[in-house]
Amino acid sequence: MDHVAGRKSGLSWAVHFSALALVIVWVLPTLGLLVSSFRTTDQIRSSGWWAALFPAVQNETYRTADPDEARVDLGDGFYLVSGNIFVEGGAAANLDEIVREITVWGASSRAIDAYQPDEVADLGEGETLTVTARGDYEWRGTADQIEGRGARIFVTVSAPPDFTLGNYQNVLFDPSNREGMSKAFFNTLTVTIPATIIPILIAAFAAYALAWMEFPGRALLIAAVVGLLVVPLQLALIPLLKLHNDIGIGKGYLGVWLAHTGFGLPLAIYLLRNYMVGLPREVIENARVDGATEFQIFTRIILPLSFPALTSFAIFQFLWTWNDLLVAMVFLIDSSGETTVMTRQLVEMMGTRGGDWEILATSAFVSIAVPLVVFFSLQRYLVRGLLAGSVK
């Protein structure tokens, strides 16, 4: 019997596997963004984020030194240009810091793997070029051949893992970068924090009244709140924007705060009212018998006991407002771009920097970093707030 009683049901295993699958689906893209945000452009283009800890094979193009400045007369009409492509190309500061190794190389874009390291390439009429695995090269030829621009060298290198903070420096702290995220980050905070606090303040008062105060029409108000939960947001955008323009609010932070407050109030009142109505009646009635006013009951009893529900809604509202683009486009963002939020900035960067994956990955991770911190710091209240009152 103990063995049978200790068995887990099939439903329990299904729940566990489903939870594990959700965790994997959620964690893997986040981890990929985080790893990619610290990788260099060449590393991202050569391998996926899951191979970030292994050497990457990548194709690169360099050019020898300028013959007019670096060529050496060998006598008999021949000249030599020598050097190291990694040092001259900026991939290494000096010879001691070279960590790449050339596996194959070529002198033409049509055959970038034509030669092995140390192999001599015959470029015709006595002109030769050779490259070592370490990047040292020698380019020999006549005066007519060793002139003009340096010769191009196409190499396939094995490069060790390379991580950098330069992506974050470029995205957050470079004042010359007009596509940086720092201004959009603070604009988003300016929108999100008031748009989270204001509806909670209003909804807490309304929820207490609907839960514990008797007045005519209370049931109709509760039904109206439930009905507003299913009204599509898009229906109210144009009329609300017209109202804002008529009363002089226009586009701006005040308009977007009021819009988010209005759209968030039905859910806030619904969640908080359902939580508050489940609080012990005896505590509230005893407080009334002792002479406490409704405001004192609300501030000293209801609010402290409702902290899990308040936190649950705060998480929902914060995440919704932080990731919002539609409401911000309608009520906030104008042609000046001074009030652009992060979602809008990411959309613009997808168009202008679509190939710069290191910038896009860094910007995307910056945009989700704050929601992650908020969620994990308050997640212990989320389940308590949502399930309160559902189990008696």
Short mmCIF file of N, CA, C and O in Angstrom, two decimals, residues 183-307:
data_model
loop_
_atom_site.label_atom_id
_atom_site.label_comp_id
_atom_site.label_asym_id
_atom_site.label_seq_id
_atom_site.Cartn_x
_atom_site.Cartn_y
_atom_site.Cartn_z
N LYS A 183 18.15 56.90 -23.62
CA LYS A 183 17.04 57.85 -23.54
C LYS A 183 15.70 57.12 -23.58
O LYS A 183 14.78 57.44 -22.81
N ALA A 184 15.59 56.13 -24.48
CA ALA A 184 14.36 55.35 -24.55
C ALA A 184 14.12 54.59 -23.25
O ALA A 184 12.97 54.41 -22.83
N PHE A 185 15.21 54.16 -22.60
CA PHE A 185 15.08 53.46 -21.32
C PHE A 185 14.43 54.36 -20.27
O PHE A 185 13.48 53.95 -19.58
N PHE A 186 14.92 55.57 -20.13
CA PHE A 186 14.36 56.48 -19.12
C PHE A 186 12.95 56.95 -19.53
O PHE A 186 12.10 57.18 -18.66
N ASN A 187 12.70 57.10 -20.84
CA ASN A 187 11.34 57.43 -21.27
C ASN A 187 10.37 56.32 -20.88
O ASN A 187 9.25 56.59 -20.45
N THR A 188 10.81 55.08 -21.04
CA THR A 188 9.94 53.95 -20.69
C THR A 188 9.69 53.91 -19.19
O THR A 188 8.57 53.64 -18.74
N LEU A 189 10.73 54.18 -18.40
CA LEU A 189 10.52 54.24 -16.95
C LEU A 189 9.55 55.35 -16.58
O LEU A 189 8.69 55.18 -15.69
N THR A 190 9.68 56.50 -17.24
CA THR A 190 8.78 57.62 -16.96
C THR A 190 7.33 57.27 -17.26
O THR A 190 6.42 57.75 -16.59
N VAL A 191 7.12 56.44 -18.27
CA VAL A 191 5.76 56.01 -18.58
C VAL A 191 5.29 54.93 -17.61
O VAL A 191 4.17 54.97 -17.08
N THR A 192 6.16 53.97 -17.33
CA THR A 192 5.73 52.75 -16.65
C THR A 192 5.44 52.96 -15.16
O THR A 192 4.42 52.45 -14.65
N ILE A 193 6.29 53.67 -14.47
CA ILE A 193 6.12 53.78 -13.01
C ILE A 193 4.82 54.49 -12.64
O ILE A 193 4.01 53.94 -11.87
N PRO A 194 4.52 55.69 -13.16
CA PRO A 194 3.22 56.28 -12.83
C PRO A 194 2.04 55.46 -13.35
O PRO A 194 1.01 55.36 -12.68
N ALA A 195 2.20 54.85 -14.54
CA ALA A 195 1.10 54.07 -15.11
C ALA A 195 0.85 52.79 -14.32
O ALA A 195 -0.17 52.13 -14.53
N THR A 196 1.75 52.42 -13.44
CA THR A 196 1.54 51.27 -12.56
C THR A 196 0.96 51.71 -11.21
O THR A 196 0.07 51.04 -10.66
N ILE A 197 1.44 52.82 -10.69
CA ILE A 197 1.02 53.27 -9.36
C ILE A 197 -0.38 53.87 -9.37
O ILE A 197 -1.20 53.58 -8.48
N ILE A 198 -0.68 54.70 -10.38
CA ILE A 198 -1.97 55.41 -10.39
C ILE A 198 -3.17 54.45 -10.39
O ILE A 198 -4.08 54.58 -9.56
N PRO A 199 -3.22 53.46 -11.30
CA PRO A 199 -4.39 52.57 -11.26
C PRO A 199 -4.49 51.76 -9.97
O PRO A 199 -5.60 51.44 -9.54
N ILE A 200 -3.35 51.43 -9.34
CA ILE A 200 -3.41 50.68 -8.08
C ILE A 200 -4.05 51.53 -7.00
O ILE A 200 -4.90 51.05 -6.22
N LEU A 201 -3.68 52.81 -6.93
CA LEU A 201 -4.26 53.70 -5.92
C LEU A 201 -5.77 53.82 -6.09
O LEU A 201 -6.54 53.70 -5.13
N ILE A 202 -6.20 54.05 -7.34
CA ILE A 202 -7.64 54.22 -7.59
C ILE A 202 -8.38 52.90 -7.38
O ILE A 202 -9.44 52.85 -6.74
N ALA A 203 -7.82 51.82 -7.90
CA ALA A 203 -8.51 50.53 -7.84
C ALA A 203 -8.62 50.01 -6.41
O ALA A 203 -9.61 49.35 -6.06
N ALA A 204 -7.65 50.32 -5.55
CA ALA A 204 -7.71 49.84 -4.17
C ALA A 204 -8.91 50.45 -3.45
O ALA A 204 -9.66 49.75 -2.75
N PHE A 205 -9.12 51.76 -3.62
CA PHE A 205 -10.29 52.40 -3.01
C PHE A 205 -11.58 51.81 -3.57
O PHE A 205 -12.52 51.50 -2.84
N ALA A 206 -11.64 51.68 -4.91
CA ALA A 206 -12.87 51.17 -5.54
C ALA A 206 -13.14 49.73 -5.11
O ALA A 206 -14.30 49.36 -4.84
N ALA A 207 -12.10 48.92 -5.04
CA ALA A 207 -12.29 47.51 -4.67
C ALA A 207 -12.79 47.39 -3.25
O ALA A 207 -13.67 46.55 -2.95
N TYR A 208 -12.29 48.22 -2.34
CA TYR A 208 -12.77 48.16 -0.95
C TYR A 208 -14.24 48.55 -0.88
O TYR A 208 -15.03 47.89 -0.17
N ALA A 209 -14.60 49.60 -1.61
CA ALA A 209 -16.01 50.02 -1.59
C ALA A 209 -16.91 48.92 -2.15
O ALA A 209 -17.97 48.63 -1.58
N LEU A 210 -16.51 48.31 -3.24
CA LEU A 210 -17.34 47.26 -3.85
C LEU A 210 -17.37 45.99 -3.00
O LEU A 210 -18.31 45.19 -3.10
N ALA A 211 -16.36 45.79 -2.18
CA ALA A 211 -16.30 44.55 -1.39
C ALA A 211 -16.98 44.71 -0.03
O ALA A 211 -17.66 43.78 0.44
N TRP A 212 -16.85 45.87 0.64
CA TRP A 212 -17.26 45.96 2.04
C TRP A 212 -18.18 47.13 2.37
O TRP A 212 -18.55 47.31 3.53
N MET A 213 -18.54 47.93 1.42
CA MET A 213 -19.44 49.06 1.71
C MET A 213 -20.77 48.84 1.00
O MET A 213 -20.80 48.42 -0.17
N GLU A 214 -21.84 49.10 1.71
CA GLU A 214 -23.17 48.92 1.16
C GLU A 214 -23.67 50.25 0.57
O GLU A 214 -23.66 51.27 1.26
N PHE A 215 -24.07 50.23 -0.69
CA PHE A 215 -24.64 51.43 -1.32
C PHE A 215 -25.46 50.99 -2.53
O PHE A 215 -25.21 49.92 -3.12
N PRO A 216 -26.44 51.76 -2.93
CA PRO A 216 -27.28 51.38 -4.06
C PRO A 216 -26.47 51.25 -5.36
O PRO A 216 -25.59 52.07 -5.63
N GLY A 217 -26.77 50.23 -6.14
CA GLY A 217 -26.11 50.04 -7.44
C GLY A 217 -24.78 49.35 -7.37
O GLY A 217 -24.06 49.27 -8.39
N ARG A 218 -24.41 48.82 -6.20
CA ARG A 218 -23.10 48.17 -6.10
C ARG A 218 -22.99 46.96 -7.03
O ARG A 218 -21.97 46.76 -7.69
N ALA A 219 -24.07 46.15 -7.07
CA ALA A 219 -24.03 44.95 -7.94
C ALA A 219 -23.90 45.35 -9.40
O ALA A 219 -23.19 44.69 -10.19
N LEU A 220 -24.57 46.45 -9.80
CA LEU A 220 -24.46 46.89 -11.20
C LEU A 220 -23.05 47.37 -11.52
O LEU A 220 -22.53 47.14 -12.63
N LEU A 221 -22.43 48.04 -10.56
CA LEU A 221 -21.05 48.49 -10.78
C LEU A 221 -20.10 47.30 -10.94
O LEU A 221 -19.20 47.32 -11.79
N ILE A 222 -20.30 46.27 -10.12
CA ILE A 222 -19.45 45.09 -10.24
C ILE A 222 -19.66 44.43 -11.61
O ILE A 222 -18.69 44.03 -12.28
N ALA A 223 -20.93 44.35 -12.05
CA ALA A 223 -21.20 43.78 -13.37
C ALA A 223 -20.58 44.63 -14.47
O ALA A 223 -20.05 44.09 -15.47
N ALA A 224 -20.61 45.94 -14.31
CA ALA A 224 -19.99 46.82 -15.32
C ALA A 224 -18.48 46.61 -15.38
O ALA A 224 -17.89 46.60 -16.47
N VAL A 225 -17.86 46.43 -14.22
CA VAL A 225 -16.40 46.19 -14.20
C VAL A 225 -16.08 44.89 -14.93
O VAL A 225 -15.13 44.83 -15.74
N VAL A 226 -16.87 43.84 -14.66
CA VAL A 226 -16.63 42.57 -15.34
C VAL A 226 -16.84 42.73 -16.85
O VAL A 226 -16.08 42.18 -17.67
N GLY A 227 -17.86 43.49 -17.23
CA GLY A 227 -18.10 43.70 -18.65
C GLY A 227 -16.98 44.45 -19.34
O GLY A 227 -16.62 44.15 -20.49
N LEU A 228 -16.38 45.41 -18.66
CA LEU A 228 -15.28 46.19 -19.25
C LEU A 228 -14.03 45.35 -19.48
O LEU A 228 -13.15 45.72 -20.27
N LEU A 229 -13.93 44.22 -18.78
CA LEU A 229 -12.75 43.36 -18.95
C LEU A 229 -12.64 42.82 -20.38
O LEU A 229 -11.54 42.51 -20.85
N VAL A 230 -13.77 42.66 -21.04
CA VAL A 230 -13.76 42.04 -22.37
C VAL A 230 -13.86 43.05 -23.50
O VAL A 230 -13.96 42.67 -24.66
N VAL A 231 -13.84 44.33 -23.18
CA VAL A 231 -13.90 45.36 -24.23
C VAL A 231 -12.52 45.49 -24.87
O VAL A 231 -11.53 45.73 -24.18
N PRO A 232 -12.40 45.31 -26.19
CA PRO A 232 -11.09 45.44 -26.85
C PRO A 232 -10.52 46.85 -26.68
O PRO A 232 -11.24 47.84 -26.83
N LEU A 233 -9.26 46.89 -26.40
CA LEU A 233 -8.58 48.17 -26.19
C LEU A 233 -8.65 49.06 -27.43
O LEU A 233 -8.80 50.27 -27.33
N GLN A 234 -8.58 48.41 -28.60
CA GLN A 234 -8.54 49.19 -29.84
C GLN A 234 -9.80 50.02 -30.06
O GLN A 234 -9.76 51.04 -30.76
N LEU A 235 -10.93 49.59 -29.48
CA LEU A 235 -12.16 50.33 -29.67
C LEU A 235 -12.10 51.73 -29.08
O LEU A 235 -12.76 52.66 -29.56
N ALA A 236 -11.32 51.89 -28.02
CA ALA A 236 -11.31 53.16 -27.30
C ALA A 236 -10.17 54.09 -27.71
O ALA A 236 -10.13 55.24 -27.26
N LEU A 237 -9.27 53.62 -28.55
CA LEU A 237 -8.08 54.43 -28.85
C LEU A 237 -8.43 55.77 -29.50
O LEU A 237 -8.03 56.83 -29.02
N ILE A 238 -9.15 55.70 -30.61
CA ILE A 238 -9.44 56.93 -31.36
C ILE A 238 -10.36 57.87 -30.57
O ILE A 238 -10.07 59.08 -30.47
N PRO A 239 -11.48 57.39 -30.00
CA PRO A 239 -12.30 58.32 -29.20
C PRO A 239 -11.54 58.94 -28.04
O PRO A 239 -11.71 60.13 -27.73
N LEU A 240 -10.70 58.14 -27.39
CA LEU A 240 -9.95 58.68 -26.25
C LEU A 240 -8.91 59.70 -26.70
O LEU A 240 -8.72 60.74 -26.05
N LEU A 241 -8.27 59.46 -27.81
CA LEU A 241 -7.29 60.44 -28.32
C LEU A 241 -8.00 61.73 -28.72
O LEU A 241 -7.49 62.84 -28.48
N LYS A 242 -9.19 61.61 -29.32
CA LYS A 242 -9.97 62.81 -29.69
C LYS A 242 -10.34 63.59 -28.44
O LYS A 242 -10.27 64.83 -28.42
N LEU A 243 -10.73 62.86 -27.36
CA LEU A 243 -11.07 63.53 -26.11
C LEU A 243 -9.86 64.25 -25.54
O LEU A 243 -9.95 65.40 -25.08
N HIS A 244 -8.71 63.61 -25.57
CA HIS A 244 -7.48 64.24 -25.07
C HIS A 244 -7.17 65.52 -25.85
O HIS A 244 -6.77 66.54 -25.27
N ASN A 245 -7.34 65.46 -27.15
CA ASN A 245 -7.05 66.65 -27.96
C ASN A 245 -8.06 67.76 -27.68
O ASN A 245 -7.71 68.95 -27.64
N ASP A 246 -9.33 67.38 -27.47
CA ASP A 246 -10.36 68.40 -27.22
C ASP A 246 -10.15 69.12 -25.89
O ASP A 246 -10.45 70.32 -25.78
N ILE A 247 -9.68 68.41 -24.88
CA ILE A 247 -9.51 69.06 -23.58
C ILE A 247 -8.08 69.57 -23.37
O ILE A 247 -7.75 70.06 -22.29
N GLY A 248 -7.25 69.46 -24.41
CA GLY A 248 -5.94 70.08 -24.34
C GLY A 248 -4.81 69.22 -23.82
O GLY A 248 -3.69 69.71 -23.63
N ILE A 249 -5.07 67.94 -23.59
CA ILE A 249 -3.97 67.08 -23.12
C ILE A 249 -3.04 66.74 -24.26
O ILE A 249 -1.82 66.82 -24.14
N GLY A 250 -3.60 66.36 -25.41
CA GLY A 250 -2.78 66.00 -26.57
C GLY A 250 -1.90 64.81 -26.31
O GLY A 250 -2.18 63.95 -25.47
N LYS A 251 -0.79 64.74 -27.07
CA LYS A 251 0.16 63.65 -26.88
C LYS A 251 1.19 64.04 -25.83
O LYS A 251 1.71 65.15 -25.85
N GLY A 252 1.45 63.15 -24.91
CA GLY A 252 2.42 63.44 -23.87
C GLY A 252 2.32 62.42 -22.76
O GLY A 252 1.53 61.47 -22.82
N TYR A 253 3.15 62.63 -21.73
CA TYR A 253 3.18 61.65 -20.63
C TYR A 253 1.85 61.62 -19.88
O TYR A 253 1.39 60.55 -19.49
N LEU A 254 1.21 62.79 -19.68
CA LEU A 254 -0.06 62.79 -18.96
C LEU A 254 -1.11 61.97 -19.71
O LEU A 254 -1.87 61.19 -19.10
N GLY A 255 -1.13 62.12 -21.02
CA GLY A 255 -2.11 61.38 -21.81
C GLY A 255 -1.89 59.87 -21.74
O GLY A 255 -2.85 59.10 -21.60
N VAL A 256 -0.64 59.44 -21.83
CA VAL A 256 -0.39 57.99 -21.80
C VAL A 256 -0.60 57.44 -20.40
O VAL A 256 -1.03 56.29 -20.22
N TRP A 257 -0.33 58.24 -19.34
CA TRP A 257 -0.62 57.77 -17.97
C TRP A 257 -2.12 57.55 -17.80
O TRP A 257 -2.54 56.54 -17.25
N LEU A 258 -2.92 58.54 -18.26
CA LEU A 258 -4.37 58.41 -18.12
C LEU A 258 -4.90 57.24 -18.95
O LEU A 258 -5.81 56.52 -18.51
N ALA A 259 -4.34 57.06 -20.14
CA ALA A 259 -4.80 55.95 -20.99
C ALA A 259 -4.50 54.60 -20.34
O ALA A 259 -5.37 53.73 -20.27
N HIS A 260 -3.29 54.42 -19.86
CA HIS A 260 -2.94 53.15 -19.20
C HIS A 260 -3.76 52.95 -17.92
O HIS A 260 -4.13 51.81 -17.59
N THR A 261 -4.04 54.04 -17.22
CA THR A 261 -4.87 53.92 -16.02
C THR A 261 -6.26 53.45 -16.38
O THR A 261 -6.82 52.54 -15.75
N GLY A 262 -6.85 54.05 -17.40
CA GLY A 262 -8.19 53.66 -17.81
C GLY A 262 -8.26 52.22 -18.30
O GLY A 262 -9.18 51.47 -17.94
N PHE A 263 -7.28 51.82 -19.09
CA PHE A 263 -7.29 50.45 -19.61
C PHE A 263 -6.97 49.41 -18.53
O PHE A 263 -7.36 48.25 -18.65
N GLY A 264 -6.25 49.81 -17.50
CA GLY A 264 -5.88 48.84 -16.47
C GLY A 264 -6.84 48.76 -15.30
O GLY A 264 -6.81 47.78 -14.55
N LEU A 265 -7.70 49.77 -15.14
CA LEU A 265 -8.58 49.80 -13.97
C LEU A 265 -9.55 48.62 -13.87
O LEU A 265 -9.71 48.06 -12.78
N PRO A 266 -10.22 48.19 -14.94
CA PRO A 266 -11.16 47.06 -14.78
C PRO A 266 -10.51 45.81 -14.20
O PRO A 266 -11.04 45.21 -13.27
N LEU A 267 -9.35 45.42 -14.74
CA LEU A 267 -8.68 44.23 -14.21
C LEU A 267 -8.21 44.47 -12.78
O LEU A 267 -8.31 43.56 -11.92
N ALA A 268 -7.72 45.66 -12.49
CA ALA A 268 -7.24 45.95 -11.14
C ALA A 268 -8.39 45.87 -10.13
O ALA A 268 -8.26 45.25 -9.07
N ILE A 269 -9.51 46.50 -10.45
CA ILE A 269 -10.65 46.47 -9.52
C ILE A 269 -11.17 45.05 -9.35
O ILE A 269 -11.49 44.62 -8.24
N TYR A 270 -11.21 44.31 -10.45
CA TYR A 270 -11.72 42.93 -10.39
C TYR A 270 -10.83 42.06 -9.49
O TYR A 270 -11.32 41.34 -8.61
N LEU A 271 -9.53 42.11 -9.70
CA LEU A 271 -8.62 41.30 -8.89
C LEU A 271 -8.65 41.71 -7.42
O LEU A 271 -8.74 40.86 -6.52
N LEU A 272 -8.57 43.00 -7.16
CA LEU A 272 -8.50 43.46 -5.77
C LEU A 272 -9.83 43.25 -5.05
O LEU A 272 -9.84 42.88 -3.86
N ARG A 273 -10.94 43.46 -5.74
CA ARG A 273 -12.24 43.25 -5.09
C ARG A 273 -12.40 41.78 -4.71
O ARG A 273 -12.86 41.46 -3.60
N ASN A 274 -12.05 40.85 -5.61
CA ASN A 274 -12.16 39.42 -5.30
C ASN A 274 -11.25 39.03 -4.14
O ASN A 274 -11.59 38.13 -3.37
N TYR A 275 -10.12 39.68 -4.03
CA TYR A 275 -9.23 39.36 -2.91
C TYR A 275 -9.77 39.93 -1.60
O TYR A 275 -9.82 39.25 -0.58
N MET A 276 -10.19 41.19 -1.65
CA MET A 276 -10.64 41.85 -0.41
C MET A 276 -11.92 41.24 0.14
O MET A 276 -12.11 41.20 1.36
N VAL A 277 -12.79 40.75 -0.74
CA VAL A 277 -14.04 40.18 -0.26
C VAL A 277 -13.79 38.87 0.50
O VAL A 277 -14.64 38.41 1.27
N GLY A 278 -12.64 38.28 0.31
CA GLY A 278 -12.32 37.05 1.02
C GLY A 278 -11.61 37.27 2.34
O GLY A 278 -11.30 36.29 3.05
N LEU A 279 -11.34 38.51 2.71
CA LEU A 279 -10.70 38.79 4.00
C LEU A 279 -11.68 38.51 5.14
O LEU A 279 -12.90 38.59 4.96
N PRO A 280 -11.20 38.17 6.33
CA PRO A 280 -12.09 37.81 7.45
C PRO A 280 -13.05 38.94 7.79
O PRO A 280 -12.63 40.07 8.11
N ARG A 281 -14.34 38.63 7.74
CA ARG A 281 -15.36 39.63 8.04
C ARG A 281 -15.28 40.09 9.50
O ARG A 281 -15.53 41.26 9.82
N GLU A 282 -14.90 39.13 10.40
CA GLU A 282 -14.89 39.44 11.83
C GLU A 282 -13.90 40.57 12.15
O GLU A 282 -14.15 41.42 13.00
N VAL A 283 -12.80 40.56 11.46
CA VAL A 283 -11.78 41.59 11.71
C VAL A 283 -12.34 42.98 11.36
O VAL A 283 -12.18 43.95 12.12
N ILE A 284 -13.00 43.08 10.24
CA ILE A 284 -13.52 44.37 9.79
C ILE A 284 -14.67 44.83 10.69
O ILE A 284 -14.76 46.00 11.08
N GLU A 285 -15.58 43.89 11.04
CA GLU A 285 -16.71 44.27 11.89
C GLU A 285 -16.25 44.66 13.29
O GLU A 285 -16.80 45.58 13.90
N ASN A 286 -15.27 43.96 13.82
CA ASN A 286 -14.74 44.33 15.13
C ASN A 286 -14.13 45.72 15.10
O ASN A 286 -14.24 46.50 16.06
N ALA A 287 -13.47 46.05 14.00
CA ALA A 287 -12.89 47.39 13.88
C ALA A 287 -13.98 48.45 13.85
O ALA A 287 -13.84 49.52 14.46
N ARG A 288 -15.09 48.16 13.18
CA ARG A 288 -16.21 49.11 13.14
C ARG A 288 -16.84 49.26 14.53
O ARG A 288 -17.21 50.36 14.95
N VAL A 289 -16.97 48.15 15.24
CA VAL A 289 -17.52 48.21 16.59
C VAL A 289 -16.63 49.04 17.50
O VAL A 289 -17.11 49.80 18.36
N ASP A 290 -15.33 48.96 17.28
CA ASP A 290 -14.39 49.73 18.10
C ASP A 290 -14.31 51.19 17.69
O ASP A 290 -13.54 51.95 18.27
N GLY A 291 -15.08 51.57 16.66
CA GLY A 291 -15.15 52.99 16.30
C GLY A 291 -14.24 53.40 15.17
O GLY A 291 -14.09 54.60 14.90
N ALA A 292 -13.62 52.45 14.47
CA ALA A 292 -12.74 52.82 13.37
C ALA A 292 -13.56 53.32 12.19
O ALA A 292 -14.64 52.78 11.88
N THR A 293 -13.07 54.35 11.53
CA THR A 293 -13.74 54.84 10.32
C THR A 293 -13.41 53.93 9.15
O THR A 293 -12.50 53.10 9.22
N GLU A 294 -14.15 54.12 8.05
CA GLU A 294 -13.88 53.30 6.86
C GLU A 294 -12.47 53.55 6.33
O GLU A 294 -11.80 52.62 5.87
N PHE A 295 -12.04 54.81 6.39
CA PHE A 295 -10.69 55.11 5.90
C PHE A 295 -9.62 54.44 6.77
O PHE A 295 -8.61 53.93 6.26
N GLN A 296 -9.87 54.44 8.11
CA GLN A 296 -8.91 53.76 8.99
C GLN A 296 -8.90 52.26 8.76
O GLN A 296 -7.84 51.63 8.77
N ILE A 297 -10.08 51.68 8.54
CA ILE A 297 -10.13 50.24 8.24
C ILE A 297 -9.38 49.95 6.94
O ILE A 297 -8.62 48.97 6.84
N PHE A 298 -9.58 50.81 5.96
CA PHE A 298 -8.93 50.60 4.66
C PHE A 298 -7.41 50.69 4.76
O PHE A 298 -6.69 49.84 4.24
N THR A 299 -6.92 51.73 5.43
CA THR A 299 -5.47 51.96 5.46
C THR A 299 -4.74 51.06 6.45
O THR A 299 -3.60 50.68 6.22
N ARG A 300 -5.41 50.72 7.59
CA ARG A 300 -4.70 49.98 8.63
C ARG A 300 -4.98 48.48 8.61
O ARG A 300 -4.22 47.71 9.20
N ILE A 301 -6.02 48.04 7.94
CA ILE A 301 -6.34 46.61 7.92
C ILE A 301 -6.34 46.06 6.49
O ILE A 301 -5.65 45.09 6.19
N ILE A 302 -7.13 46.69 5.62
CA ILE A 302 -7.31 46.14 4.29
C ILE A 302 -6.02 46.18 3.47
O ILE A 302 -5.61 45.18 2.87
N LEU A 303 -5.39 47.34 3.42
CA LEU A 303 -4.18 47.47 2.58
C LEU A 303 -3.06 46.51 3.00
O LEU A 303 -2.48 45.82 2.15
N PRO A 304 -2.71 46.42 4.30
CA PRO A 304 -1.66 45.45 4.67
C PRO A 304 -2.03 44.01 4.33
O PRO A 304 -1.17 43.23 3.88
N LEU A 305 -3.31 43.64 4.53
CA LEU A 305 -3.70 42.27 4.24
C LEU A 305 -3.80 42.01 2.73
O LEU A 305 -3.75 40.85 2.30
N SER A 306 -3.94 43.05 1.94
CA SER A 306 -4.10 42.89 0.48
C SER A 306 -2.79 43.02 -0.28
O SER A 306 -2.80 43.11 -1.52
N PHE A 307 -1.69 43.03 0.41
CA PHE A 307 -0.40 43.23 -0.26
C PHE A 307 -0.13 42.22 -1.38
O PHE A 307 0.33 42.59 -2.46
#
